[in-house]
Structure formats: structure tokens, C-alpha cells
């Protein structure tokens, strides 16, 4: 009688098909939110995107938990932090979603509005806790080794320029256009670098800064204080691109600071790309809602709706640009008109 030794059970790893499935989710959110482009209501933009993304994510073969979502359960009806998504089969994963990164941009028909989703192995995404903001520095991968996160901005720009074989006044720095960045802007201009102001949502800005020769965006670095959830999503994208982010939590007030310390957060720690999104099985998907340096926005034609998306996978380093033409009648991703 022959006996066989059973193979040890292995954790199911994310399949490469997830890349396509995540794109379907961002396409649905982008098309739904683009219906409200320029109408001035950012809440309407966000609600449409969430309503469209949620059911698509529910069909994906994964057992996902939303780590970065639309807020706590009592404040968001869908895609809230801690919500379980997927069809209940497949790998256990963390999910970070921003149905529209830049709701104000879409509401005002301004550039660089995106719909984004990132996925990583369970337990590998950083939980921001009570900290809504973080200070960020994003650089191309080829310059990461010269960055001292504690150095003044001017020194960092000079070091990155040297690593890239360029001069400081050849570089363009992305910065969120906020009053809090007035001193930062002066420091950047003092070394001769140019500035690309971002109106809202800095995930696109981080990708632009890290894209190097992959995507010609004309941006070389990103500095400034922005959303911590966006920082985690950006880190997932950078793990695929090869870029680097250096961040530090920035509590808005003493109450938030105390809450973070009580929960064990080290507010002096420099968080790196892998701290924010670890593991190797990382997927990132984005679809343009409005035109931008990274992606074209949604186009509503007579017989087709076109979308342009970015799909990336960390394990293989694969980066794909996908243009899709949707039939407004037959496609299940196209939202019904009101």
C-alpha cells in the first residue's frame, strides 16, 4: 500500500489577474464621478464614485479588509475602514481605496483627479490611526540613497539633482497649494528649483515625482504636508515604480498628538516606503477622472465612453497603461443616468 504525505497548506498568494480586476473598479468609479465634473459639488462626486466602486470590488476573488477607506463606519455607508470586501475567496489582503483622489478637482473640472485602489498582503499596510496628516518627501528610486529626511529642503534638492546628474534649477518640485507651505515654497525657490502646485490630492503628485523615465510628467520631487491615507496609497504605487517616500506623522493639534502617543505611535520616526506598504504582493490601479500629467480623464462619446488607466504590480515591476472603450448600454461598469 502506497501512502502519500500531504503537502503543507500554503497561503494563497494574490493572482496577477487582480491587476485587471482592480482596474475595473477604478474605471467604474471614474466614469460615475465624471458625470458630475464641473458641477461644484465634491460630495456628489465622491458619493457617485463610492457607489460605483463598491459593487465591483465585491466581485473580486479576494478576502479584503479596507485599511484606508472613506472613514469610520458611522461616517461612511460604504468602503469604510475595517469593511470586508471581495467575494470571500482568494487571498487575504489589505485594501486602500480613494474612489476620487481630488474630489474638489473633479467638482471644479481641474486637472489630476484620479480614482485609485491599492492592494497588499494582509497586515502589510500602515494604519494611520488618529493622524490625518504627515510630512512627505518623495523622490525617484535612483536618488533615494542620497536623501537625509532630516536635512533642509534646499540640501535635499541639491543632493537629488547631483544624483540625477542635473542642476537644482533643472528640477521641478510638486507641492500642495496650501498656506501652510509658504515657507517650503520659499526654500524651494531659494535654490532655483521650479514648483508645480497641486490643487488637491497628492497621490498623483507622488507618482509623478517617482516616475523618473517611466512616465514623462515633468516632476522630479514632492515635498509637503498632506493626508496620511494618501501617503499609504502613494507608498503602494512607489513600491511598484521603484520610487521612495520618507514621511513623518504630523498631528494637527495636541488632542490628536496625545491620541497617537497613547496608541503607541512614534511621532519622531521617519516612515519609509516599506514601512507604509510592506510585502511583495502589491497591486496599484488608477483611472483618470480629469485630464492630468499622469492620465487622461474620462471621455463621453456618442457611442463609447473612454477611460485611461495605470496598472502596476510590485512583484514583477510591470507598469501598464490601459485605454478602454466602454459601451454605455452593454457595459456593467457604466453607471445608469439619473
CSV table of C-alpha atoms in Angstrom, one decimal, residues 30-288:
chain,number,residue,atom,x,y,z
A,30,UNK,CA,-14.0,57.3,-12.6
A,31,UNK,CA,-16.9,57.1,-15.0
A,32,UNK,CA,-19.5,57.6,-12.3
A,33,UNK,CA,-17.8,60.6,-10.7
A,34,UNK,CA,-17.0,62.2,-14.1
A,35,UNK,CA,-20.8,62.6,-14.6
A,36,UNK,CA,-20.6,65.4,-12.1
A,37,UNK,CA,-17.5,67.1,-13.4
A,38,UNK,CA,-17.6,70.9,-13.0
A,39,UNK,CA,-20.8,70.9,-11.1
A,40,UNK,CA,-19.2,72.3,-8.0
A,41,UNK,CA,-20.3,69.6,-5.5
A,42,UNK,CA,-17.4,67.5,-4.3
A,43,UNK,CA,-19.6,65.4,-2.0
A,44,UNK,CA,-21.7,64.4,-5.0
A,45,UNK,CA,-18.5,63.4,-6.9
A,46,UNK,CA,-17.3,61.3,-4.0
A,47,UNK,CA,-20.7,59.6,-3.4
A,48,UNK,CA,-21.0,58.6,-7.1
A,49,UNK,CA,-17.5,57.1,-7.1
A,50,UNK,CA,-18.0,55.1,-3.9
A,51,UNK,CA,-21.4,53.8,-5.1
A,52,UNK,CA,-19.8,52.6,-8.4
A,53,UNK,CA,-16.6,51.1,-6.9
A,54,UNK,CA,-18.1,49.1,-4.0
A,55,UNK,CA,-20.1,46.5,-6.0
A,56,UNK,CA,-17.2,45.9,-8.4
A,57,UNK,CA,-14.8,45.2,-5.6
A,58,UNK,CA,-17.3,42.8,-4.2
A,59,UNK,CA,-16.9,40.6,-7.3
A,60,UNK,CA,-13.1,40.3,-7.0
A,61,UNK,CA,-11.6,37.0,-5.8
A,62,UNK,CA,-10.1,38.2,-2.6
A,63,UNK,CA,-10.8,38.4,1.1
A,64,UNK,CA,-10.0,42.0,1.6
A,65,UNK,CA,-10.2,44.4,4.6
A,66,UNK,CA,-10.3,48.1,4.0
A,67,UNK,CA,-7.4,49.7,5.8
A,68,UNK,CA,-7.5,53.1,4.1
A,69,UNK,CA,-11.1,54.0,3.2
A,70,UNK,CA,-13.8,56.6,3.5
A,71,UNK,CA,-13.6,56.9,7.3
A,72,UNK,CA,-15.1,55.1,10.2
A,73,UNK,CA,-18.3,53.1,9.8
A,74,UNK,CA,-20.6,55.6,11.4
A,75,UNK,CA,-19.4,58.3,9.0
A,76,UNK,CA,-19.3,56.3,5.7
A,77,UNK,CA,-22.0,54.0,4.4
A,78,UNK,CA,-19.6,52.1,2.2
A,79,UNK,CA,-15.9,51.4,1.9
A,80,UNK,CA,-15.4,52.4,5.5
A,81,UNK,CA,-12.2,51.5,7.4
A,82,UNK,CA,-12.4,47.8,8.6
A,83,UNK,CA,-15.1,46.8,6.0
A,84,UNK,CA,-14.6,43.4,4.4
A,85,UNK,CA,-14.6,43.4,0.6
A,86,UNK,CA,-14.3,40.8,-2.1
A,87,UNK,CA,-16.2,37.7,-2.9
A,88,UNK,CA,-14.9,35.7,0.1
A,89,UNK,CA,-12.5,33.6,-1.9
A,90,UNK,CA,-8.8,34.1,-2.8
A,91,UNK,CA,-6.0,35.7,-0.8
A,92,UNK,CA,-6.3,37.7,2.4
A,93,UNK,CA,-5.3,41.2,1.6
A,94,UNK,CA,-5.3,44.8,2.8
A,95,UNK,CA,-7.1,47.3,0.6
A,96,UNK,CA,-6.6,51.1,0.3
A,97,UNK,CA,-9.2,53.0,-1.7
A,98,UNK,CA,-9.7,56.6,-2.7
A,99,UNK,CA,-12.6,56.5,-5.1
A,100,UNK,CA,-11.6,60.0,-6.1
A,101,UNK,CA,-8.3,61.4,-5.1
A,102,UNK,CA,-9.0,65.1,-5.7
A,103,UNK,CA,-12.8,65.5,-5.3
A,104,UNK,CA,-12.5,69.3,-5.4
A,105,UNK,CA,-10.5,69.0,-8.7
A,106,UNK,CA,-13.3,67.0,-10.3
A,107,UNK,CA,-16.0,69.3,-8.9
A,108,UNK,CA,-14.2,72.2,-10.5
A,109,UNK,CA,-13.1,70.4,-13.6
A,110,UNK,CA,-9.4,70.9,-12.7
A,111,UNK,CA,-6.5,68.6,-13.7
A,112,UNK,CA,-5.2,65.5,-12.0
A,113,UNK,CA,-8.4,63.9,-10.5
A,114,UNK,CA,-7.9,60.2,-10.1
A,115,UNK,CA,-9.7,57.1,-8.9
A,116,UNK,CA,-7.3,54.8,-7.1
A,117,UNK,CA,-7.1,51.4,-5.4
A,118,UNK,CA,-4.1,49.7,-3.8
A,119,UNK,CA,-3.8,46.1,-2.5
A,120,UNK,CA,-1.2,44.4,-0.3
A,121,UNK,CA,-0.8,41.3,1.7
A,122,UNK,CA,-2.8,41.2,4.9
A,123,UNK,CA,-1.2,43.2,7.7
A,124,UNK,CA,1.3,44.9,5.5
A,125,UNK,CA,-0.3,48.4,5.1
A,126,UNK,CA,0.3,51.1,7.7
A,127,UNK,CA,-2.7,52.1,9.8
A,128,UNK,CA,-2.6,55.9,10.2
A,129,UNK,CA,-4.6,55.7,13.4
A,130,UNK,CA,-5.7,59.2,14.5
A,131,UNK,CA,-3.1,61.0,12.5
A,132,UNK,CA,-4.7,62.7,9.5
A,133,UNK,CA,-1.6,64.4,8.1
A,134,UNK,CA,2.1,63.5,7.5
A,135,UNK,CA,5.1,65.4,6.2
A,136,UNK,CA,6.3,63.8,3.0
A,137,UNK,CA,9.3,63.7,0.7
A,138,UNK,CA,9.0,61.7,-2.5
A,139,UNK,CA,12.0,61.1,-4.8
A,140,UNK,CA,12.9,58.8,-7.7
A,141,UNK,CA,14.4,55.5,-6.8
A,142,UNK,CA,17.8,56.4,-8.2
A,143,UNK,CA,18.1,59.3,-5.8
A,144,UNK,CA,16.7,57.6,-2.6
A,145,UNK,CA,20.2,56.7,-1.3
A,146,UNK,CA,21.2,60.4,-1.0
A,147,UNK,CA,18.2,61.6,0.9
A,148,UNK,CA,18.6,62.7,4.5
A,149,UNK,CA,15.0,63.1,5.8
A,150,UNK,CA,16.3,65.5,8.5
A,151,UNK,CA,18.2,67.8,6.1
A,152,UNK,CA,16.8,71.2,5.0
A,153,UNK,CA,14.8,71.2,1.8
A,154,UNK,CA,17.5,73.0,-0.2
A,155,UNK,CA,20.1,70.4,0.7
A,156,UNK,CA,17.8,67.6,-0.4
A,157,UNK,CA,17.1,69.2,-3.7
A,158,UNK,CA,20.8,69.7,-4.3
A,159,UNK,CA,21.6,66.1,-3.4
A,160,UNK,CA,18.9,64.7,-5.6
A,161,UNK,CA,19.9,66.9,-8.5
A,162,UNK,CA,23.5,65.6,-8.2
A,163,UNK,CA,22.3,62.0,-8.0
A,164,UNK,CA,20.3,62.6,-11.2
A,165,UNK,CA,23.2,64.3,-13.0
A,166,UNK,CA,21.3,67.6,-13.2
A,167,UNK,CA,21.3,71.0,-11.6
A,168,UNK,CA,18.8,72.2,-8.9
A,169,UNK,CA,17.3,74.7,-11.3
A,170,UNK,CA,16.6,71.9,-13.7
A,171,UNK,CA,14.3,70.2,-11.2
A,172,UNK,CA,10.5,70.6,-10.7
A,173,UNK,CA,9.0,70.0,-7.3
A,174,UNK,CA,5.4,69.2,-6.7
A,175,UNK,CA,3.8,70.9,-3.7
A,176,UNK,CA,0.2,71.1,-2.5
A,177,UNK,CA,-1.0,74.7,-2.9
A,178,UNK,CA,-1.7,75.4,0.8
A,179,UNK,CA,-0.9,78.4,3.0
A,180,UNK,CA,1.0,76.1,5.4
A,181,UNK,CA,3.6,75.6,2.6
A,182,UNK,CA,4.6,79.2,2.2
A,183,UNK,CA,7.9,78.7,4.0
A,184,UNK,CA,8.5,75.5,2.0
A,185,UNK,CA,7.9,77.3,-1.3
A,186,UNK,CA,10.4,80.0,-0.3
A,187,UNK,CA,13.0,77.3,0.4
A,188,UNK,CA,12.5,75.6,-2.9
A,189,UNK,CA,12.7,78.8,-4.9
A,190,UNK,CA,15.8,79.8,-3.0
A,191,UNK,CA,17.8,77.0,-4.6
A,192,UNK,CA,16.3,77.8,-8.1
A,193,UNK,CA,14.0,74.8,-8.5
A,194,UNK,CA,10.7,75.2,-10.2
A,195,UNK,CA,7.3,74.4,-8.5
A,196,UNK,CA,4.3,72.6,-9.7
A,197,UNK,CA,1.4,73.4,-7.4
A,198,UNK,CA,-1.1,70.7,-6.8
A,199,UNK,CA,-4.7,71.9,-6.2
A,200,UNK,CA,-5.8,68.8,-4.3
A,201,UNK,CA,-4.9,65.1,-3.8
A,202,UNK,CA,-1.2,64.3,-3.7
A,203,UNK,CA,-1.3,60.7,-4.8
A,204,UNK,CA,-0.9,61.8,-8.4
A,205,UNK,CA,1.9,64.2,-7.4
A,206,UNK,CA,3.8,61.4,-5.6
A,207,UNK,CA,3.6,59.1,-8.7
A,208,UNK,CA,4.8,62.0,-10.9
A,209,UNK,CA,7.8,62.6,-8.7
A,210,UNK,CA,8.8,58.9,-8.6
A,211,UNK,CA,8.1,58.0,-12.2
A,212,UNK,CA,11.5,59.1,-13.5
A,213,UNK,CA,12.0,57.7,-17.0
A,214,UNK,CA,8.8,55.5,-16.9
A,215,UNK,CA,6.3,58.3,-17.2
A,216,UNK,CA,7.2,61.7,-18.5
A,217,UNK,CA,5.4,64.1,-16.2
A,218,UNK,CA,8.0,66.8,-15.8
A,219,UNK,CA,8.0,66.4,-12.0
A,220,UNK,CA,11.1,65.3,-10.0
A,221,UNK,CA,10.3,65.5,-6.3
A,222,UNK,CA,7.4,66.1,-4.0
A,223,UNK,CA,7.5,67.9,-0.6
A,224,UNK,CA,4.9,69.0,1.9
A,225,UNK,CA,2.3,68.0,4.4
A,226,UNK,CA,-0.6,66.1,3.1
A,227,UNK,CA,-3.1,63.3,4.0
A,228,UNK,CA,-1.7,60.2,5.7
A,229,UNK,CA,-4.1,57.9,3.9
A,230,UNK,CA,-2.9,59.3,0.6
A,231,UNK,CA,0.7,58.7,1.8
A,232,UNK,CA,-0.1,55.0,2.3
A,233,UNK,CA,-1.7,54.7,-1.1
A,234,UNK,CA,1.2,56.6,-2.7
A,235,UNK,CA,3.7,54.2,-1.0
A,236,UNK,CA,1.9,51.2,-2.7
A,237,UNK,CA,2.4,52.9,-6.0
A,238,UNK,CA,6.0,53.7,-5.3
A,239,UNK,CA,6.7,50.1,-4.4
A,240,UNK,CA,5.7,49.2,-7.9
A,241,UNK,CA,7.5,52.1,-9.6
A,242,UNK,CA,10.7,51.9,-7.5
A,243,UNK,CA,10.4,55.4,-6.0
A,244,UNK,CA,10.8,56.3,-2.4
A,245,UNK,CA,8.8,58.2,0.2
A,246,UNK,CA,10.1,59.5,3.6
A,247,UNK,CA,7.4,60.6,5.9
A,248,UNK,CA,6.7,61.6,9.5
A,249,UNK,CA,3.3,61.8,11.2
A,250,UNK,CA,2.1,65.4,11.8
A,251,UNK,CA,-0.7,65.7,14.3
A,252,UNK,CA,-3.0,68.7,13.8
A,253,UNK,CA,-3.4,69.5,17.5
A,254,UNK,CA,-2.5,68.4,21.0
A,255,UNK,CA,-5.5,66.1,21.2
A,256,UNK,CA,-4.5,64.2,18.1
A,257,UNK,CA,-0.9,64.1,19.3
A,258,UNK,CA,-1.9,62.6,22.6
A,259,UNK,CA,-4.2,60.1,21.0
A,260,UNK,CA,-1.4,58.9,18.7
A,261,UNK,CA,1.1,58.6,21.6
A,262,UNK,CA,-1.5,56.7,23.7
A,263,UNK,CA,-1.9,54.2,20.8
A,264,UNK,CA,1.9,53.7,20.6
A,265,UNK,CA,2.8,55.8,17.6
A,266,UNK,CA,6.3,57.2,17.5
A,267,UNK,CA,5.9,60.7,16.2
A,268,UNK,CA,9.6,61.2,15.7
A,269,UNK,CA,10.0,58.1,13.5
A,270,UNK,CA,10.8,58.5,9.8
A,271,UNK,CA,8.5,56.2,7.9
A,272,UNK,CA,9.9,54.7,4.7
A,273,UNK,CA,8.2,53.3,1.7
A,274,UNK,CA,8.2,49.7,3.1
A,275,UNK,CA,7.0,50.9,6.5
A,276,UNK,CA,3.9,52.3,4.8
A,277,UNK,CA,3.3,49.4,2.4
A,278,UNK,CA,5.3,46.2,3.0
A,279,UNK,CA,5.4,42.8,1.4
A,280,UNK,CA,5.9,41.9,-2.2
A,281,UNK,CA,2.4,41.2,-3.5
A,282,UNK,CA,1.3,44.8,-4.1
A,283,UNK,CA,-1.0,46.0,-6.8
A,284,UNK,CA,-1.9,49.5,-7.7
A,285,UNK,CA,-4.6,50.7,-10.1
A,286,UNK,CA,-5.6,54.3,-11.1
A,287,UNK,CA,-8.0,55.7,-13.7
A,288,UNK,CA,-8.0,59.3,-14.7
